[in-house]
XYZ file of C-alpha atoms in Angstrom:
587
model
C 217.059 69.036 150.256
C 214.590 70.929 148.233
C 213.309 72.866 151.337
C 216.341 73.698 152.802
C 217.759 74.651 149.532
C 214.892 77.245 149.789
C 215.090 78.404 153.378
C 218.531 79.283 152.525
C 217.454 81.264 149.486
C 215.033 83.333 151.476
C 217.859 83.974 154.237
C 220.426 84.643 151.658
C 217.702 87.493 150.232
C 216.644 89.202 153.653
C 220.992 89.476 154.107
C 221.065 91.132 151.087
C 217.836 92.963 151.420
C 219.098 94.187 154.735
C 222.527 95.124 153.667
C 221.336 97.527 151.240
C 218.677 99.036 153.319
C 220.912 99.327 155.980
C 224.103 101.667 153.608
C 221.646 104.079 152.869
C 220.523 107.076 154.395
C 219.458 108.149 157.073
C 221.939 105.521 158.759
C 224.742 106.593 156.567
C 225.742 109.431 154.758
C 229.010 108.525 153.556
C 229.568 106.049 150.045
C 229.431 102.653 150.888
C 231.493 99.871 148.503
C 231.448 96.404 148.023
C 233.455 95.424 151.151
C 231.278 96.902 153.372
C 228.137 95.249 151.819
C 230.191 91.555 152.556
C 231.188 92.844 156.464
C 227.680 94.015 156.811
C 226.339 90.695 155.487
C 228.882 88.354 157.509
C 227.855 89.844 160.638
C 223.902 89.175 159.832
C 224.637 85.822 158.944
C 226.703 85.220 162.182
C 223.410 86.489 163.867
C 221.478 84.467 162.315
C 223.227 81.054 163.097
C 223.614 82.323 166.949
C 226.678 84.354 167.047
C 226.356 87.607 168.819
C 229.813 88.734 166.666
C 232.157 87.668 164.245
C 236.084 88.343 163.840
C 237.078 91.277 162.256
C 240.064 93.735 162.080
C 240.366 97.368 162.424
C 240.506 97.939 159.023
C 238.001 95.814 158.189
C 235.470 97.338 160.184
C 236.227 100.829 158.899
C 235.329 99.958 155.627
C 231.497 101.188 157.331
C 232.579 104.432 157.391
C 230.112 106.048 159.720
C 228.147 102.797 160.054
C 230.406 101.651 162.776
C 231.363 103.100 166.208
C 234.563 102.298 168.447
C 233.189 100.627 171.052
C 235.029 103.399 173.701
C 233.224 105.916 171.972
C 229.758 104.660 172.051
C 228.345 107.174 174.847
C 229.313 109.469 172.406
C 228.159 108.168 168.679
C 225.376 105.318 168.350
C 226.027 103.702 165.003
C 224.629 100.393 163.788
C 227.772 98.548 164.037
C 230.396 98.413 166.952
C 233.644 97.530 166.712
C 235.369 95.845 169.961
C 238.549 94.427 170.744
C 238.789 92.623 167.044
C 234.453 91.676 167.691
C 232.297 93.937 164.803
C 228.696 93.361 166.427
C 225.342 94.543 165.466
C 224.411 97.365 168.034
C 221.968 95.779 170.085
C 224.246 92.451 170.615
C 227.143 94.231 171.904
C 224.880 96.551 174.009
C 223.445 93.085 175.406
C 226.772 91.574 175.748
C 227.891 95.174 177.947
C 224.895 94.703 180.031
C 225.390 90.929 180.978
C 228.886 91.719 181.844
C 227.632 94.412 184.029
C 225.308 91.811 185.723
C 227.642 89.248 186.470
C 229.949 91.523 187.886
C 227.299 92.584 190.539
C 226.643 89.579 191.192
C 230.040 88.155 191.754
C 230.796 91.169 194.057
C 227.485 90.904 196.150
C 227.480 89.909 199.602
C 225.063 88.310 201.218
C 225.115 86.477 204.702
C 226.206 83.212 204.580
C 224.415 80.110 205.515
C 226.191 77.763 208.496
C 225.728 74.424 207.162
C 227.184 72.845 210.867
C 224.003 71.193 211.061
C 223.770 68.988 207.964
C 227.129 67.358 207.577
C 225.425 64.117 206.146
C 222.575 66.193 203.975
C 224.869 65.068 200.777
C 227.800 62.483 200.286
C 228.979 62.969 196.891
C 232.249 65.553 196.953
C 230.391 67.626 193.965
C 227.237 68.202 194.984
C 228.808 69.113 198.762
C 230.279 71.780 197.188
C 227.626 72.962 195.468
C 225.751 73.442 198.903
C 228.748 74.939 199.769
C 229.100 77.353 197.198
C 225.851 78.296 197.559
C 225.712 78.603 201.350
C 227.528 81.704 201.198
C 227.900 83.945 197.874
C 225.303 85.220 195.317
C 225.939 83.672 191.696
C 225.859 80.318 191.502
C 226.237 77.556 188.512
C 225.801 74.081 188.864
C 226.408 72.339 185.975
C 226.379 68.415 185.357
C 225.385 65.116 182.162
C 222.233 63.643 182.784
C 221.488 61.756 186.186
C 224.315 64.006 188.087
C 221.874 64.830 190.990
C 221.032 68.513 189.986
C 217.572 68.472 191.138
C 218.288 66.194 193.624
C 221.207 68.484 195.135
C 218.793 71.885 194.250
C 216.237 70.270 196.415
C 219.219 69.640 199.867
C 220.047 73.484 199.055
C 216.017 75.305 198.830
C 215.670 72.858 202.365
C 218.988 74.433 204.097
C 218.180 77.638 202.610
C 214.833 77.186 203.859
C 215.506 76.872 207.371
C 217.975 78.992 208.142
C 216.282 82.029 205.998
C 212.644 82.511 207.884
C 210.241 84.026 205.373
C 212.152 82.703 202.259
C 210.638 84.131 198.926
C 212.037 81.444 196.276
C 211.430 81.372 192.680
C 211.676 78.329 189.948
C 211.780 78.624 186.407
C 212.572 77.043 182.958
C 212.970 78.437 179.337
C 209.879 76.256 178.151
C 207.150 74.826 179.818
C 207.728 71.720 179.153
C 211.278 72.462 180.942
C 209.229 73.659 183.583
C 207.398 70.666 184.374
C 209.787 68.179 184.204
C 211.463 70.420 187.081
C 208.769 70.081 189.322
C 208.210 66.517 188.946
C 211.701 66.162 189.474
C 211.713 68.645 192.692
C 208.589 67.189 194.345
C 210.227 63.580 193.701
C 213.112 64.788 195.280
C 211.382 66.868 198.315
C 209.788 63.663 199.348
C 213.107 62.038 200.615
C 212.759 60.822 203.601
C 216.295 62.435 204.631
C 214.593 65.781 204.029
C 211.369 65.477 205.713
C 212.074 67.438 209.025
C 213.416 70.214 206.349
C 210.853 70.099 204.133
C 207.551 72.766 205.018
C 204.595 72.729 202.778
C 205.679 76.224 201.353
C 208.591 74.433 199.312
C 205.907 71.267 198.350
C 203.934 73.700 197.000
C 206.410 75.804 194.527
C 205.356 75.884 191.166
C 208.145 75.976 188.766
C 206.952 78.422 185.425
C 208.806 79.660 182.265
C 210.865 82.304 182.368
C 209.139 84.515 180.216
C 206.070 84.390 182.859
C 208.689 84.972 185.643
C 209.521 88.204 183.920
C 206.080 88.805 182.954
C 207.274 89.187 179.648
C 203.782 90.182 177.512
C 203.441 90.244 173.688
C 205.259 93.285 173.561
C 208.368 91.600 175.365
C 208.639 94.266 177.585
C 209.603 92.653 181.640
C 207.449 93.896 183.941
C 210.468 93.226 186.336
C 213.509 94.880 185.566
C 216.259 96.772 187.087
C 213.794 99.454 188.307
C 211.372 96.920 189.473
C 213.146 94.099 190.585
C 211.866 90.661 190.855
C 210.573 90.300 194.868
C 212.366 86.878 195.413
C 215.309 86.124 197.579
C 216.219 82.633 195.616
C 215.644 82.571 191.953
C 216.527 78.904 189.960
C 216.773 78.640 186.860
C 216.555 75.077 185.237
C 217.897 74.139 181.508
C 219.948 77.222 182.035
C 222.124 76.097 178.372
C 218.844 77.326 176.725
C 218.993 80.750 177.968
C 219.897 82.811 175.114
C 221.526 86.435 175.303
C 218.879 88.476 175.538
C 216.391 86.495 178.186
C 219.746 85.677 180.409
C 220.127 89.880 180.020
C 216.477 90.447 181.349
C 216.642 87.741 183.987
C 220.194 89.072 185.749
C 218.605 92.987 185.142
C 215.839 91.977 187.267
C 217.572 89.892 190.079
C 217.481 92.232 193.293
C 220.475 93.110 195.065
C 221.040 90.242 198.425
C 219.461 87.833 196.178
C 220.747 84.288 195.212
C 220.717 83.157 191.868
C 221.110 79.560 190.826
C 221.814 78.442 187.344
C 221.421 74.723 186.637
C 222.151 73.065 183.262
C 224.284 71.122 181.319
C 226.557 72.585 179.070
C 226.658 69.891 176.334
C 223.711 69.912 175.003
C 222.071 72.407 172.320
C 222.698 76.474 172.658
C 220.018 78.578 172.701
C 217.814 78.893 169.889
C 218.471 82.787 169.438
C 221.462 84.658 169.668
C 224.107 83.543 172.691
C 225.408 80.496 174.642
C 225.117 82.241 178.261
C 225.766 79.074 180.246
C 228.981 78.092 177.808
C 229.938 81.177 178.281
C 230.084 81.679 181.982
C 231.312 78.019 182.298
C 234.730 79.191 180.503
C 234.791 82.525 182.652
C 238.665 81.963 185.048
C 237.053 84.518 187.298
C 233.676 82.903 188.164
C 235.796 79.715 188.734
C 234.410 79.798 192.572
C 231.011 80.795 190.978
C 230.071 77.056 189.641
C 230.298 72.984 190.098
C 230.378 70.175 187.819
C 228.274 67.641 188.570
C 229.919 64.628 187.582
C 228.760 61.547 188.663
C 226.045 60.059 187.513
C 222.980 57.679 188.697
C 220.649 57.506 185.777
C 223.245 56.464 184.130
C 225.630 53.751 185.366
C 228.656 52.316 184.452
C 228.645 50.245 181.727
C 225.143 51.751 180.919
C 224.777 51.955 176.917
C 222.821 55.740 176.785
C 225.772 57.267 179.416
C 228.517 54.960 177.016
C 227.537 56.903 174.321
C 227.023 60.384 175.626
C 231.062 60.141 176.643
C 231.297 59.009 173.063
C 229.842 61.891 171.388
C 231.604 64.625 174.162
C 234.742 63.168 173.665
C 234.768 62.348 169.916
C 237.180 64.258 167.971
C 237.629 64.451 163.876
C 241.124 62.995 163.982
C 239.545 59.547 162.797
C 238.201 58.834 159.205
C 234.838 57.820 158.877
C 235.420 53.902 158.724
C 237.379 54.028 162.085
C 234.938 56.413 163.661
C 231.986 54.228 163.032
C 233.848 50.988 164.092
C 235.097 51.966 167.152
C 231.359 53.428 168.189
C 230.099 49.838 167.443
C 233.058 48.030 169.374
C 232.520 50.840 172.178
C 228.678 51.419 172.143
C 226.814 49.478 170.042
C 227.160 48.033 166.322
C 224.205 48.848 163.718
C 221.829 46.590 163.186
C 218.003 46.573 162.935
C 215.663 49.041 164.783
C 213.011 46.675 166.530
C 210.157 46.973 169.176
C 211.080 47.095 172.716
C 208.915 45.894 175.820
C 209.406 48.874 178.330
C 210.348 47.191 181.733
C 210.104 49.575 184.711
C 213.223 47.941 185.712
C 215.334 47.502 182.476
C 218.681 47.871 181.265
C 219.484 50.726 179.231
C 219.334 49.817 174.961
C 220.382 51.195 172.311
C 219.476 50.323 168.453
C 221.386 51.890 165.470
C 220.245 51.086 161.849
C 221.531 53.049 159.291
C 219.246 54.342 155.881
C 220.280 53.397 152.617
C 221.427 56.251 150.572
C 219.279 57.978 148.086
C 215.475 56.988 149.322
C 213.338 58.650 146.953
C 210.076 56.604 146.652
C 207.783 56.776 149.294
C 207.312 52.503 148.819
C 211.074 52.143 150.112
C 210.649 55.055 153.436
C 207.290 52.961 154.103
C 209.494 50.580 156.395
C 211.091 53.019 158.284
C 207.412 54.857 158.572
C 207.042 51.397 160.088
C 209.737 50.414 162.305
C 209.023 54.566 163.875
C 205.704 53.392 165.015
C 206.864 50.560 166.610
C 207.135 52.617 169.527
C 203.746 53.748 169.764
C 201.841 50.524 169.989
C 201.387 51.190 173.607
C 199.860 54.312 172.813
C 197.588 52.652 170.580
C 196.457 49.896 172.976
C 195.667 52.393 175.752
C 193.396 54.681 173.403
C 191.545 51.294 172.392
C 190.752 51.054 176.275
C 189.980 54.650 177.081
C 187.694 54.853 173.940
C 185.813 51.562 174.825
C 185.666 52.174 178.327
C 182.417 52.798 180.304
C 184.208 55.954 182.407
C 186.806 56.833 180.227
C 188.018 59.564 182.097
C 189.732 57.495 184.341
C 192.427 56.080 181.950
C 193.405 60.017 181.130
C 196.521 59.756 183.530
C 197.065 56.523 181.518
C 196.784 57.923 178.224
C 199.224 60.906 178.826
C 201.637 58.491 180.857
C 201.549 55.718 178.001
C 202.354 58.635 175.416
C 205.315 60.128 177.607
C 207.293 56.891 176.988
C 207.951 57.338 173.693
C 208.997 60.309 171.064
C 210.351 60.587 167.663
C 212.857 63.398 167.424
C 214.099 65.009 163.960
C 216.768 66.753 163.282
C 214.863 69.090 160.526
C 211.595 70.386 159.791
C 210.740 69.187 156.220
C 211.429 66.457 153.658
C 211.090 62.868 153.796
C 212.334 62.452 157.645
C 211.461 66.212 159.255
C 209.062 67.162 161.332
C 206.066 67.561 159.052
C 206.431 64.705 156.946
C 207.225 61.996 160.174
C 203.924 63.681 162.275
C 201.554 62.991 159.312
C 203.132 58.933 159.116
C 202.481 58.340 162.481
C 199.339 60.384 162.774
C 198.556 57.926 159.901
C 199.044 54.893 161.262
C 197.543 55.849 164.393
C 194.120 56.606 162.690
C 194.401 53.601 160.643
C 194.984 51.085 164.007
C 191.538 52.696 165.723
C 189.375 53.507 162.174
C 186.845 50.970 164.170
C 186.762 53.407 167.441
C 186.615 57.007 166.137
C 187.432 58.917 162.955
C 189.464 62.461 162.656
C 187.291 65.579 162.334
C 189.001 68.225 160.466
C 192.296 68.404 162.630
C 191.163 66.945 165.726
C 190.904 63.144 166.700
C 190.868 61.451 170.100
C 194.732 60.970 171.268
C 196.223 63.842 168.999
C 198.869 65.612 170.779
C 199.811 69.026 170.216
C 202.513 71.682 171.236
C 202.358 75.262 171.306
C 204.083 77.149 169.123
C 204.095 80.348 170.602
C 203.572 82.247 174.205
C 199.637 82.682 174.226
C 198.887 84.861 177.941
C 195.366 84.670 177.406
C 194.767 80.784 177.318
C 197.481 80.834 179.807
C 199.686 78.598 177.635
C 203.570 78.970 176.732
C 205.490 78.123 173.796
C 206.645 74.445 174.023
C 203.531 73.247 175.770
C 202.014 69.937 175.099
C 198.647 68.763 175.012
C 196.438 65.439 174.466
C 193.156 65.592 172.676
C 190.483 63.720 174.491
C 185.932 63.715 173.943
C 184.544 65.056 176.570
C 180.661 65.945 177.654
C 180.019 68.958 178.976
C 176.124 70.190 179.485
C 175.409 67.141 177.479
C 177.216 67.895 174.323
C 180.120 66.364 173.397
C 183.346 68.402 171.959
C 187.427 67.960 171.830
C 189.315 68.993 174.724
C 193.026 69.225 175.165
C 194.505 68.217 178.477
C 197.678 70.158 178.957
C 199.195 67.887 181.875
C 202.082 70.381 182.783
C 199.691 72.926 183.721
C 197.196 70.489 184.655
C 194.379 72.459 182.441
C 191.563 71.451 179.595
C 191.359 73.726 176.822
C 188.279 73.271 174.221
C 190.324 72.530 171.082
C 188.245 75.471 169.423
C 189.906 78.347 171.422
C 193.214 76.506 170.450
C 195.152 78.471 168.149
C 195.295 77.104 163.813
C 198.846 77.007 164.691
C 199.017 74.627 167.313
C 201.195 71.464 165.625
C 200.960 67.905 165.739
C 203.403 66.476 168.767
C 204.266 62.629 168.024
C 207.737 63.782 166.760
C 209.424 66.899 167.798
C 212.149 69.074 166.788
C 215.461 67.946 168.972
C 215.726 71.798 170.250
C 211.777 71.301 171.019
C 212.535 68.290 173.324
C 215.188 69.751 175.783
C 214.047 69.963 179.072
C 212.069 66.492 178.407
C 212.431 63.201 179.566
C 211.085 59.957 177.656
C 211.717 56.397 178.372
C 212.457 55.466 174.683
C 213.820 58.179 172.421
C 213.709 57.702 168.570
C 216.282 59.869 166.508
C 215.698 60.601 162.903
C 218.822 61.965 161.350
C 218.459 61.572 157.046
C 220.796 62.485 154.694
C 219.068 66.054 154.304
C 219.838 66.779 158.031
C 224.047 66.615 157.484
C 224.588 70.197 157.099
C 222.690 71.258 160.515
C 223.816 68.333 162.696
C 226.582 68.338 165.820
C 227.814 66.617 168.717
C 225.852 69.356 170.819
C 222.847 68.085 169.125
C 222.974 64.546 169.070
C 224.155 64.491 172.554
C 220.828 66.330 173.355
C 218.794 63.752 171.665
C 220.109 60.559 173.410
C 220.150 62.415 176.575
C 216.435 62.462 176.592
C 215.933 58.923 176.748
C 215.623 57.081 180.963
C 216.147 53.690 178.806
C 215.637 53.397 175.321
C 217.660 54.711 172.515
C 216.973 54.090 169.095
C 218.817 55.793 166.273
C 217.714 55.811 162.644
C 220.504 57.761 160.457
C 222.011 57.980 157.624
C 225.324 56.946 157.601
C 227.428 59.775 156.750
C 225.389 62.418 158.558
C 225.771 60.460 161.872
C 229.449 60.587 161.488
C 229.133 64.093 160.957
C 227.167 64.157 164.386
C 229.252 62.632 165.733
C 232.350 64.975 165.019
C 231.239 68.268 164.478
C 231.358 70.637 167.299
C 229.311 73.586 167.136
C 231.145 76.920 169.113
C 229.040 80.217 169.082
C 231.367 83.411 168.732
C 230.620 86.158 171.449
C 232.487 88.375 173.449
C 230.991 87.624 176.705
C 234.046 85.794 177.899
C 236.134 88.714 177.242
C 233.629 91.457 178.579
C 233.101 89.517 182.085
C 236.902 89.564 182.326
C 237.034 92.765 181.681
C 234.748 93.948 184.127
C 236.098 92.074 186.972
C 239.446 92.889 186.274
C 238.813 96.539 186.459
């Protein structure tokens, strides 16, 4: 608790630090009190946990004096502030807000020539994803929404192949917010392209689209300036957009700015799980839009997970949890409906399996490190296999062949935490394992300095000169080049080696992840870490995310009364986007 106590001290002291800057000249010439230091502050702390705008009434917003602007009279007066139909926003949030609203509305009012789908009456079965060919067939802004194992990919791969055909010369883009996002697309798209019901649609063009980030789509640089914008607009006919419930306000503003006019865009996500990281909920937002009600489908049933399957069980759980129940009731009927707590244990991955899920909770108040050792423990149970195949690539005469091994072995299994420090974050659960790991091959190899045979890593930021992206991951292997040996990091989404020297100091250890690091992922066994210091950050939104990244294997290690709070807590991001889309394309 120590470290969040003192993340929240540093954010309480930029507010403040801000709000006084900000009531001074040369933004404001006129006296400034006490209540417009606390509206000045409310709005940056709204910002700051992802709202674009908080409530506030016309008297309350002229307490800023000249600080604020009516939002009618902005083309007029720029002011820090702007006041909107009861919304004060920070400037560059409504301005955002305006723009997306102006975006959608060309989209929803483009035509485009529609798409006779006569010829592929039995392309798709399910009603759902027949209307999302449909809808797509013949207007410009489309959403397809849907839970895990809905058939989005599977349906966005029937839709490229129609579009395909009957558009000769077809310029189609894919992209992701991350690039891990963006690989699990194209494995998912190539898997699906390979059906044998599509193989007199399929050409090698579409086998050969590379899905990227969306930052690269953009060519956004370190000076996050687009090269494509509304001036110079993206030179694609088809642009898709995976994990579109990531997008936050001001990439989803970029993106639509740069979609050319005749063009098709295609948003695909799922709703439920985590907003974006920054500022916005775009896709929660649209979703709840009456007038883009022919603009989007809802995926809804699903094949990953079946019925009576425990991970899909208790992802309708969490969605349709509501706080009317006290704790005790809440937590029996999960373990009469899902599953009842018990023991985490080790679990033999089967590649065909039915679904698991293991709940133990924590004891309250673990403050030794002797009494977390067994939950260090019972974490690395799930890496054994990871273990065993480093033992065989390390003692193997041409080790380079069990590379595809290594980084599938590691793929089946990830911790995910709910915070970055104390006993169960980020920090503290990478150096365990990393322990244990060392420990379990001391005979084979030895760490030097940070890097050791089977470390993975993740990027932490957009590098353009490596040619890596924020959310990357990365395996450390030996490798000889010119005779000399040296660490290498195999970046399997990009398909790329990177001498761990050139690799920047930043670059973090990858056995666990953050939960917002680990959407767009897929694991077979998911472990989720969610201690007593996590309770004040956790929601449905955010367990649902975790579980959701499990094929298989779910196993849950929480303390008790912050997994009823996960359980119940729903998190809803204020914005005026609703309201501004209305607006538009009621005018």
């Amino acid at each position: 608790m120590e470290n969040k106590q003192y993340k929240d001290d540093q954010s309480a002291e930029w507010i403040s630090t801000w709000s006084r800057f900000i009531r001074q000249q040369p933004f404001s010439y006129a006296p400034q009190d006490e209540n417009s230091s606390d509206i000045i502050q409310q709005v940056l702390e709204a910002v700051q946990q992802g709202d674009s705008c908080i409530s506030a009434t016309q008297q309350q917003a002229d307490t800023l004096h000249d600080l604020v602007v009516l939002a009618e009279n902005v083309e007029q007066n720029i002011a820090p502030f702007v006041f909107d139909q009861q919304h004060l926003y920070l400037y560059r949030y409504w301005a955002m807000e305006q723009s997306l609203a102006q975006q959608v509305l060309r989209l929803k009012q483009q035509t485009i020539p529609a798409v006779d789908l006569a010829a592929y009456p039995d392309l798709l079965t399910d009603e759902y994803q027949v209307q999302a060919l449909q809808m797509v067939a013949k207007q410009a802004l489309n959403i397809i929404t849907g839970g895990p194992g809905t058939g989005k990919t599977y349906t966005l791969a029937r839709i490229i192949a129609v579009l395909n055909q009957a558009m000769p010369n077809i310029r189609i883009a894919m992209a992701a917010p991350t690039g891990k996002a963006a690989q699990r697309m194209k494995e998912a798209l190539q898997n699906s392209l390979n059906d044998e019901k599509l193989q007199d649609l399929v050409t090698d063009e579409l086998k050969q689209l590379n899905p990227i980030t969306i930052h690269r789509l953009l060519g956004l640089g370190n000076s996050y300036q687009p090269r494509f914008h509304a001036q110079q607009p993206l030179p694609y006919d088809v642009i898709v957009v995976d994990e579109a419930s990531m997008l936050d306000l001001s990439l989803a503003n970029m993106l639509l700015s740069a979609l050319p006019d005749q063009a098709r865009l295609i948003l695909l996500g799922d709703a439920d799980q985590l907003a974006a990281v920054d500022v916005g909920a775009v896709l929660a937002d649209l979703q709840n839009v009456p007038v883009l009600a022919e603009n989007r489908v809802h995926l809804v049933n699903s094949r990953r997970f079946k019925a009576g399957a425990l991970i899909g069980q208790m992802a309708k759980f969490i969605q349709e949890q509501e706080s009317r129940l006290n704790a005790a009731a809440l937590l029996e009927q999960f373990a009469k409906q899902v599953v009842a707590p018990g023991e985490i244990r080790a679990v033999s991955l089967q590649a065909e399996m039915a679904d698991q899920i293991q709940l133990e909770y924590l004891p309250a108040h673990l403050s030794r490190q002797f009494d977390r050792t067994a939950y260090y423990d019972k974490l690395m149970l799930g890496y054994q296999p990871y273990i065993e195949v480093l033992k065989s690539y390390l003692t193997a005469d041409e080790p380079e062949l069990w590379v595809a091994q290594v980084v599938k072995t590691f793929d089946d299994y990830r911790i995910l935490a709910a915070i970055r420090h104390g006993a169960f974050g980020l920090g503290q659960l990478n150096q365990q394992i990393e322990q244990r790991l060392l420990e379990a091959l001391s005979l084979l190899m030895s760490k030097q300095g940070d890097w050791y045979v089977g470390r993975p890593v993740m990027m932490t930021y957009n590098d353009y000169q490596l040619g890596l992206s924020n959310g990357d991951i990365g395996i450390c292997f030996k490798r000889s080049r010119d005779g000399q040996s040296q660490f290498e990091v195999y970046f399997p989404s990009l398909e790329k080696w990177v001498p761990a020297t050139r690799l920047p100091k930043s670059i973090e250890t990858a056995f666990v992840l953050t939960i917002h690091k680990s959407q767009g992922s897929e694991f077979t066994h998911t472990a989720v870490v969610l201690d007593e210091a996590a309770k004040n950050l956790l929601s449905k939104e955010l367990l649902y995310t975790a579980i959701t990244r499990a094929k298989k294997v779910v196993s849950v290690l929480a303390d008790q009364e912050t997994f009823v709070q996960a359980l119940t807590i729903k998190t809803i991001r204020k914005s005026g986007v609703l309201d501004k889309i209305n607006n538009s394309l009621n005018c």
